[in-house]
Structures are given as C-alpha cells and as structure tokens.
Short mmCIF file of C-alpha atoms in Angstrom, two decimals:
data_model
loop_
_atom_site.label_atom_id
_atom_site.label_comp_id
_atom_site.label_asym_id
_atom_site.label_seq_id
_atom_site.Cartn_x
_atom_site.Cartn_y
_atom_site.Cartn_z
CA MET A 29 66.84 -2.30 -17.27
CA GLN A 30 63.84 -3.87 -18.12
CA PHE A 31 62.84 -6.91 -16.48
CA PHE A 32 59.45 -9.43 -17.21
CA ARG A 33 57.64 -11.85 -16.06
CA GLU A 34 58.47 -14.33 -18.01
CA MET A 35 61.67 -15.09 -19.46
CA ARG A 36 62.36 -14.81 -23.12
CA GLU A 37 63.29 -17.87 -24.89
CA GLU A 38 66.19 -16.10 -26.78
CA LEU A 39 67.83 -14.34 -23.89
CA LEU A 40 67.74 -17.83 -22.25
CA ILE A 41 69.72 -19.31 -25.12
CA LYS A 42 72.09 -16.60 -24.87
CA PHE A 43 72.39 -16.89 -21.36
CA LEU A 44 73.01 -21.28 -21.85
CA ASN A 45 75.99 -20.01 -24.93
CA ASP A 46 77.69 -17.26 -22.57
CA GLU A 47 76.39 -14.74 -24.77
CA CYS A 48 74.84 -12.54 -22.56
CA THR A 49 75.79 -8.83 -21.80
CA GLU A 50 76.24 -7.70 -18.36
CA ASP A 51 72.93 -5.97 -18.22
CA GLU A 52 71.42 -9.23 -19.57
CA LEU A 53 72.92 -11.34 -16.70
CA LYS A 54 70.78 -8.90 -14.39
CA ASP A 55 67.44 -9.76 -15.96
CA VAL A 56 68.36 -13.33 -16.14
CA ILE A 57 69.33 -13.13 -12.37
CA HIS A 58 65.73 -11.31 -11.40
CA TRP A 59 64.36 -14.04 -13.39
CA ILE A 60 65.80 -16.45 -11.11
CA LYS A 61 64.77 -15.04 -8.10
CA PHE A 62 61.85 -13.82 -8.43
CA ASP A 63 59.52 -15.32 -11.43
CA SER A 64 61.26 -18.76 -12.30
CA TYR A 65 57.74 -20.30 -11.22
CA THR A 66 55.45 -20.03 -13.55
CA ASP A 67 54.20 -23.05 -15.99
CA TYR A 68 55.64 -21.00 -18.84
CA SER A 69 58.79 -21.26 -17.28
CA LYS A 70 58.99 -24.74 -16.28
CA GLU A 71 58.05 -26.01 -19.66
CA MET A 72 61.16 -23.74 -21.21
CA GLY A 73 63.12 -24.77 -18.47
CA TYR A 74 62.83 -28.96 -19.15
CA GLY A 75 63.10 -28.08 -23.28
CA GLN A 76 66.16 -26.29 -22.59
CA TRP A 77 67.72 -28.78 -20.72
CA ASN A 78 67.36 -31.17 -23.57
CA ASN A 79 68.61 -29.17 -26.55
CA TYR A 80 72.36 -29.61 -24.07
CA ASP A 81 74.14 -32.90 -24.12
CA TYR A 82 74.58 -33.32 -19.97
CA GLU A 83 76.39 -37.04 -20.41
CA SER A 84 76.43 -37.94 -16.90
CA ASP A 85 72.67 -36.71 -16.71
CA ALA A 86 71.25 -38.16 -19.81
CA GLU A 87 69.42 -41.49 -18.23
CA LEU A 88 68.29 -39.47 -15.37
CA PRO A 89 64.38 -38.90 -14.74
CA GLU A 90 63.33 -34.95 -14.97
CA GLU A 91 63.12 -34.67 -11.47
CA ARG A 92 66.28 -36.56 -10.70
CA LYS A 93 68.38 -34.42 -13.02
CA LEU A 94 67.12 -31.42 -10.54
CA GLU A 95 68.97 -33.06 -7.72
CA SER A 96 71.77 -34.05 -9.58
CA LEU A 97 72.33 -30.45 -10.58
CA LEU A 98 71.62 -29.31 -7.06
CA ASP A 99 74.24 -31.55 -5.92
CA GLN A 100 76.98 -30.69 -8.50
CA ILE A 101 76.21 -26.70 -8.00
CA HIS A 102 77.01 -26.86 -4.23
CA HIS A 103 80.06 -27.99 -4.36
CA LYS A 104 80.97 -24.86 -7.08
CA ILE A 105 79.72 -22.11 -4.78
CA ASN A 106 81.99 -19.97 -2.52
CA VAL A 107 80.27 -16.62 -1.07
CA LYS A 108 82.47 -13.64 -1.06
CA GLU A 109 81.22 -10.44 -0.56
CA HIS A 110 83.46 -8.62 -3.01
CA TYR A 111 83.15 -5.80 -5.46
CA LYS A 112 82.09 -6.94 -8.95
CA SER A 113 84.55 -7.44 -11.44
CA GLU A 114 84.59 -8.23 -14.80
CA LYS A 115 86.37 -12.14 -13.83
CA SER A 116 83.41 -12.85 -10.97
CA VAL A 117 80.45 -12.21 -14.06
CA ALA A 118 82.27 -14.59 -16.45
CA LEU A 119 82.38 -17.34 -13.76
CA PHE A 120 79.42 -16.41 -12.82
CA THR A 121 77.62 -17.54 -16.25
CA LYS A 122 80.06 -20.43 -17.04
CA TRP A 123 78.62 -21.73 -13.94
CA MET A 124 75.12 -20.97 -13.95
CA THR A 125 74.98 -22.43 -17.49
CA ARG A 126 73.94 -25.97 -16.10
CA VAL A 127 71.59 -24.06 -14.13
CA ALA A 128 69.24 -22.23 -16.34
CA ALA A 129 67.28 -25.38 -17.47
CA VAL A 130 66.03 -25.79 -13.92
CA LEU A 131 65.55 -22.54 -12.36
CA LEU A 132 61.93 -23.05 -11.63
CA LEU A 133 62.88 -24.89 -8.48
CA PRO A 134 62.36 -22.77 -5.26
CA VAL A 135 65.86 -23.79 -3.37
CA LEU A 136 67.87 -22.92 -6.40
CA ALA A 137 65.98 -19.51 -6.42
CA LEU A 138 67.20 -19.37 -2.98
CA TYR A 139 70.57 -19.93 -3.41
CA ILE A 140 70.46 -17.19 -6.23
CA TYR A 141 68.90 -14.94 -3.62
CA THR A 142 71.54 -15.09 -0.86
CA ILE A 143 74.13 -14.95 -3.63
CA THR A 144 72.81 -11.54 -4.83
CA SER A 145 70.72 -10.31 -2.54
CA LYS A 146 73.43 -7.87 -0.79
CA PRO A 147 72.98 -3.85 -2.51
CA ASP A 148 76.24 -2.82 -4.46
CA THR A 149 78.10 -5.78 -4.11
CA ILE A 150 78.01 -9.62 -6.00
CA SER A 151 79.65 -12.77 -4.63
CA GLN A 152 81.90 -13.84 -6.03
CA LEU A 153 81.23 -17.93 -6.83
CA GLU A 154 84.77 -20.06 -6.77
CA GLU A 155 86.19 -23.34 -7.86
CA PHE A 156 88.47 -25.40 -5.73
CA SER A 157 90.28 -28.06 -6.58
CA VAL A 158 88.55 -31.75 -6.16
CA ASP A 159 89.92 -31.93 -2.92
CA SER A 160 89.30 -28.82 -1.24
CA LEU A 161 86.19 -27.05 -1.39
CA GLU A 162 85.25 -24.20 0.64
CA ILE A 163 82.01 -22.52 1.30
CA VAL A 164 81.33 -19.28 3.63
CA ALA A 165 78.01 -18.03 4.24
CA PRO A 166 78.34 -14.20 4.24
CA THR A 167 77.52 -11.98 7.28
CA GLY A 168 73.95 -11.55 7.53
CA SER A 169 73.05 -15.11 5.96
CA LYS A 170 72.59 -18.56 6.53
CA THR A 171 73.98 -21.11 3.87
CA PHE A 172 73.27 -24.93 3.37
CA VAL A 173 75.09 -27.43 1.91
CA GLN A 174 74.53 -30.67 0.86
CA PHE A 175 77.36 -33.28 1.18
CA SER A 176 78.06 -35.95 -1.74
CA ASP A 177 77.30 -38.54 0.88
CA GLY A 178 73.58 -37.39 1.45
CA SER A 179 74.84 -35.50 5.18
CA GLU A 180 73.95 -32.00 4.99
CA VAL A 181 74.31 -28.56 7.25
CA TYR A 182 73.23 -25.72 8.00
CA LEU A 183 75.68 -22.51 8.29
CA ASN A 184 75.39 -19.75 10.31
CA HIS A 185 76.61 -16.28 9.50
CA GLY A 186 80.07 -16.09 8.78
CA SER A 187 80.80 -19.62 9.27
CA LYS A 188 83.48 -21.16 7.03
CA LEU A 189 83.64 -24.59 5.63
CA LYS A 190 86.11 -26.62 4.05
CA TYR A 191 85.28 -30.17 2.23
CA PRO A 192 86.10 -32.63 -0.19
CA GLN A 193 83.74 -32.87 -3.40
CA LYS A 194 83.75 -36.83 -2.52
CA PHE A 195 84.57 -38.81 1.02
CA ALA A 196 87.51 -40.69 -0.04
CA GLY A 197 89.42 -43.08 2.66
CA GLU A 198 88.49 -44.42 6.14
CA THR A 199 86.72 -41.26 7.49
CA ARG A 200 84.29 -38.29 6.02
CA GLY A 201 85.91 -35.28 7.32
CA VAL A 202 85.07 -31.74 7.23
CA VAL A 203 87.04 -28.61 9.02
CA LEU A 204 84.67 -26.02 10.47
CA SER A 205 85.21 -22.44 11.16
CA GLY A 206 81.91 -21.11 12.72
CA GLU A 207 78.95 -22.42 13.40
CA GLY A 208 76.89 -25.22 11.34
CA TYR A 209 74.18 -27.44 12.39
CA PHE A 210 75.13 -30.71 10.91
CA LYS A 211 72.44 -34.13 9.63
CA ILE A 212 74.65 -36.78 8.98
CA ALA A 213 73.85 -39.90 6.87
CA HIS A 214 74.16 -43.04 8.34
CA ASN A 215 77.34 -45.00 7.91
CA PRO A 216 78.84 -46.90 10.89
CA GLN A 217 81.65 -47.89 8.49
CA LYS A 218 82.77 -44.18 7.91
CA PRO A 219 82.39 -42.23 10.70
CA PHE A 220 81.99 -38.37 9.59
CA VAL A 221 84.43 -36.24 11.77
CA VAL A 222 83.80 -32.20 12.02
CA LYS A 223 87.08 -30.70 12.73
CA THR A 224 87.23 -27.73 14.56
CA ARG A 225 90.64 -25.82 16.17
CA GLY A 226 90.52 -27.50 19.17
CA VAL A 227 88.05 -30.31 19.22
CA ASN A 228 86.63 -33.10 16.73
CA VAL A 229 83.42 -34.49 16.62
CA LYS A 230 82.97 -37.70 15.15
CA ALA A 231 79.40 -39.40 14.36
CA VAL A 232 78.21 -41.96 12.20
CA GLY A 233 74.56 -40.92 11.84
CA THR A 234 73.36 -38.07 13.66
CA THR A 235 72.28 -34.48 14.07
CA PHE A 236 74.47 -32.18 15.92
CA ASN A 237 75.19 -28.65 16.49
CA VAL A 238 79.20 -27.03 16.29
CA TYR A 239 79.76 -23.82 17.98
CA ALA A 240 83.67 -23.30 17.05
CA TYR A 241 84.61 -19.53 16.07
CA PRO A 242 88.05 -18.26 15.73
CA ASP A 243 87.94 -15.49 18.00
CA GLU A 244 85.85 -16.92 20.62
CA LYS A 245 87.54 -19.35 23.38
CA THR A 246 85.09 -22.00 23.98
CA ILE A 247 83.92 -24.46 21.48
CA ALA A 248 80.40 -26.25 21.98
CA THR A 249 78.56 -29.37 20.68
CA THR A 250 75.09 -29.89 21.39
CA LEU A 251 73.53 -33.15 20.36
CA VAL A 252 69.87 -33.34 18.58
CA GLU A 253 69.61 -37.40 18.44
CA GLY A 254 72.15 -40.45 17.84
CA LYS A 255 75.60 -40.20 19.08
CA VAL A 256 78.88 -38.30 18.96
CA ILE A 257 82.02 -38.82 20.43
CA LEU A 258 84.51 -35.77 21.55
CA GLU A 259 88.10 -36.02 20.66
CA LYS A 260 90.11 -32.73 21.87
CA LYS A 261 93.19 -32.15 19.71
CA ALA A 262 96.16 -29.90 19.64
CA PRO A 263 99.13 -29.56 17.03
CA GLY A 264 101.59 -32.07 16.56
CA ILE A 265 99.37 -34.15 19.03
CA THR A 266 97.30 -37.48 18.71
CA PRO A 267 93.52 -35.96 19.40
CA SER A 268 92.68 -37.74 22.65
CA PRO A 269 88.78 -38.67 23.46
CA ILE A 270 87.24 -36.34 25.54
CA GLY A 271 83.65 -38.49 25.74
CA SER A 272 80.87 -39.41 24.10
CA MET A 273 77.40 -37.48 24.06
CA VAL A 274 73.65 -38.08 24.34
CA PRO A 275 70.84 -37.15 23.07
CA GLY A 276 69.70 -33.28 24.39
CA GLN A 277 73.03 -32.93 26.33
CA HIS A 278 75.02 -29.86 25.47
CA VAL A 279 79.31 -29.60 26.00
CA GLU A 280 81.27 -26.73 26.02
CA TYR A 281 84.82 -27.30 26.16
CA ASN A 282 87.16 -24.17 26.95
CA THR A 283 90.27 -24.36 24.46
CA GLU A 284 92.56 -22.19 26.90
CA ASN A 285 92.61 -24.19 30.02
CA GLY A 286 90.98 -27.31 29.10
CA ASN A 287 87.74 -27.38 31.25
CA ILE A 288 84.27 -29.17 30.45
CA ASN A 289 80.70 -27.80 31.25
CA SER A 290 78.21 -29.72 30.75
CA THR A 291 74.10 -29.99 30.39
CA ILE A 292 71.56 -32.35 29.63
CA GLY A 293 68.06 -30.63 28.31
CA ASP A 294 66.46 -27.42 26.96
CA ILE A 295 69.01 -27.49 24.00
CA GLU A 296 66.20 -25.51 21.70
CA LYS A 297 68.37 -21.93 22.45
CA TYR A 298 71.75 -23.57 20.80
CA ILE A 299 69.85 -24.96 17.77
CA SER A 300 66.80 -22.15 16.97
CA TRP A 301 69.34 -20.20 15.26
CA LYS A 302 68.89 -22.10 11.73
CA ASP A 303 64.87 -21.19 12.05
CA GLY A 304 65.54 -17.47 12.40
CA LYS A 305 65.21 -17.30 16.33
CA LEU A 306 67.42 -16.09 18.97
CA ILE A 307 66.32 -17.70 22.37
CA PHE A 308 68.18 -16.82 25.71
CA LYS A 309 67.52 -18.29 29.00
CA ARG A 310 68.65 -16.86 31.84
CA ASP A 311 71.39 -15.75 29.79
CA SER A 312 73.66 -12.78 31.09
CA ILE A 313 74.21 -9.83 28.85
CA ALA A 314 77.41 -10.24 28.02
CA ARG A 315 76.54 -13.52 26.74
CA ILE A 316 73.87 -11.97 24.27
CA ALA A 317 75.69 -8.91 23.24
CA SER A 318 78.48 -11.49 21.64
CA ARG A 319 74.88 -13.58 20.26
CA LEU A 320 73.72 -10.17 19.21
CA SER A 321 77.12 -8.36 17.66
CA ARG A 322 77.56 -11.79 15.63
CA TRP A 323 73.81 -12.15 14.47
CA TYR A 324 73.57 -8.43 13.20
CA SER A 325 77.10 -7.90 12.50
CA VAL A 326 77.87 -4.88 14.90
CA ASP A 327 80.14 -4.46 17.62
CA ILE A 328 78.33 -4.62 21.27
CA ASP A 329 80.93 -3.61 24.40
CA VAL A 330 79.01 -4.46 27.77
CA ALA A 331 81.31 -1.63 29.29
CA ASP A 332 81.03 -1.88 33.13
CA ASN A 333 80.80 -5.07 35.09
CA ASP A 334 77.57 -4.18 37.35
CA ALA A 335 76.04 -4.31 34.07
CA ARG A 336 76.87 -8.19 33.49
CA GLU A 337 75.23 -9.10 36.35
CA TYR A 338 72.02 -8.89 34.64
CA THR A 339 70.45 -11.79 32.86
CA TYR A 340 67.67 -12.40 30.53
CA THR A 341 64.99 -15.05 29.25
CA ALA A 342 63.74 -13.84 25.81
CA THR A 343 62.76 -15.23 22.38
CA PHE A 344 63.33 -12.83 19.22
CA THR A 345 62.47 -13.63 15.99
CA ASP A 346 63.13 -11.00 12.81
CA GLU A 347 62.99 -8.56 15.28
CA PRO A 348 65.66 -5.40 14.56
CA LEU A 349 68.25 -5.25 16.69
CA TRP A 350 67.39 -1.60 17.83
CA HIS A 351 63.96 -2.85 19.37
CA ILE A 352 65.94 -5.44 21.01
CA LEU A 353 68.15 -3.34 23.10
CA ASP A 354 65.13 -1.02 23.80
CA LEU A 355 63.27 -4.22 25.67
CA LEU A 356 66.76 -5.24 27.00
CA LYS A 357 66.62 -1.25 28.30
CA ASN A 358 63.12 -1.48 29.49
CA ALA A 359 63.52 -4.80 31.74
CA ALA A 360 67.00 -4.23 33.48
CA PRO A 361 68.39 -0.91 34.40
CA ILE A 362 70.92 -0.23 31.53
CA GLU A 363 71.78 2.43 28.78
CA TYR A 364 72.89 1.95 25.50
CA GLU A 365 74.56 4.54 23.35
CA LYS A 366 75.69 3.83 19.42
CA VAL A 367 79.07 5.20 18.48
CA PRO A 368 79.27 7.47 15.00
CA ARG A 369 80.82 5.18 12.57
CA LYS A 370 83.99 5.87 11.36
CA ARG A 371 85.13 5.97 7.72
CA LEU A 372 87.74 3.91 6.90
CA PRO A 373 90.60 4.88 4.12
CA ASP A 374 89.16 2.56 1.39
CA GLY A 375 86.20 4.36 1.55
CA THR A 376 84.15 2.12 3.60
CA TYR A 377 82.76 2.38 7.23
CA SER A 378 84.02 0.81 10.11
CA LYS A 379 81.09 -1.64 11.81
CA GLN A 380 78.33 0.08 13.96
CA LYS A 381 79.51 -0.13 17.42
CA ILE A 382 77.43 -0.11 20.29
CA ILE A 383 78.24 0.50 24.30
CA ILE A 384 76.33 -0.82 26.88
CA TRP A 385 76.05 0.29 30.86
CA LYS A 386 74.43 0.02 34.21
CA ARG A 387 72.28 3.08 34.21
CA ASP A 388 71.92 5.19 37.63
#
C-alpha cells in the first residue's frame, strides 16, 4: 500500500462519501496519524468541511466547529480489541465522515493513534443509546473523555466508563470500573457522582482520582483539589455517608471488611500514572507487582512471604518491564522467572506470567 505525505483531495472526498476501499481507508488512517498537520492539509480540511451541510454547526466559527466535532465524537468511541471485520470498517467509515474535515488537530490524531496503534488489531467503534454510552481504555493505553458539561476524565489501562450523552436529572452520574482521574466542572446545583461497585464519590467542582478495579478488594480515592463526599453502597441498600475529604487526602475503603484507611499529603504516587510515571514510595513488593501487572498486562506472582517483606522507593518513566525487574532484583535479594506462555485453543497465547521469590 502506498503512503504519501499529503492527502489527495479526491481520496478525502471518497472517504467523506463512504466510497473508500479497505486499502484506501488505511491510507486515510495513516494520514490522520502522521501527515494531517501540514498547511496544505489544513486548507483542504477546512475546504471540505464547507462542502458538507452540518446544520447544528453551521453558525459556529472555524475553531468552535473543531471543538464541537470532538465533543460529539467522544460519545461514539468505545475502544475494544477485536479482530478486524467488515462491519467494524463500515462503522468506522460512517462515524469518521465528520472527522475528515478537521484531521489536522493533534488531539484527534491522538484518538486515531489509540484506535489503530496495536499491530494486527483494529479497534471497533460502537454506538450506544443516548442514555447509555461506554468507553473502554484498552490494555497498554490511556484514554481521555470530555463530558457534555465540560468535565473530563483520563482512564487508566483496562478501565471502563459508562455515562450519558447529556446529564439529566438532579445529578451528573457516571459508572467507573477501573481507574480514572477526574476534573469536574463546577455546578453546585448538580453534583457529579462517580459510582463504583462499593463507593460513590460526589463532587461539585474538583479534581480527584478514583481507583476501583473489579478484581481488587480496595477502592481508593485521592483528592487533588476541592472537596468530595464518599458514600458506602451495597445492593438494595441506600448509600450511607463515609465522610468528606480535603485536598491532599487519600482514602482506601476495603469492600470485604469495611475498613477505612486515610492519609494526608504525598499524593503524587497515586495520580502520576496519567503522566506516564510509576511512583513507589516505601511500597511492598506485592503492591509493586500488582501495579506492574496491570501496567504491562502481565501476571506477576510473589511466590513466598519472605519476599513480601521488602519495600521500595523508586520512580519509573517509560521503562521496559524487564529493566524494572532487574533494578528491583539488584536492590533486594529477590529473583524472578518468566514462565513460558501457553498456546490457547483459539490460537492466542496466555498472558505472560512472572514469578518472584526471595534469593537464598
């Protein structure tokens, strides 16, 4: 397939009219990712926008048209790893019709990079009903979402978020499974509620992090600025208040026994993931293994209790997993071993497993 530095106008027109072949669609995607920032591309993009009748955006200035487009497109993106199918290509083409005129935006190129960067896979875009939208941050990627009220969230690896296209009623409610860093638009008349399997986090205009993966017993909230109220919830029972938080506070709630642990200050290690950093401060090897497992999509098992006594303080930025494990091994008497991956009946391979133990 031939790639090119500047998009041919006739190919862009074919794309806008849903007439691209599969190979031509790949050319368009490549342009989105790498070549959509040139002056030529910008001029062509704005020109093609004006050839299409987008009634709701007709009176907007050029820069607001771009923002309006992004406000709409994030509602339609549900990132999942699937084998490429004809249906997914058709859906992609349909929804990207309105994108083609503004492909020059770096943020849009980032969306497309997230969608297409994994080898041998294509992410499927799926449209939900107006009352139930969902986005999934694929393993190895972080995803950004902006809500209709101007609030926004960064989703960590493997996280899932359900939310309405427009907030109605007395609250602005979303459902989180995983980890999200939220920046909430101020609206005291309409609290923003992040619902997890065991805790509700209420805010009116603030910044905070919520950690609530379904396979872990602890739900943690870290408040960066503003104020939030925590509520304990259980099926069939009205949520009951746990308490309010102050900036710089980190609260962990154990869903199995109801225990609550709270600390003040030094919250950077809980929120640095959104900037691509892994920060550990006097953390046990077991906690580090859990973070690394999720970050690198592997299964790390600390095999004996003797190894669990070691703690580490370190910061890693874009480090290969094996480099991190070697550094941990050099800092304490531990060893690790990679377990060979197994071929599964469907032809895929099991997740990489790593075993850690104390060195004699």
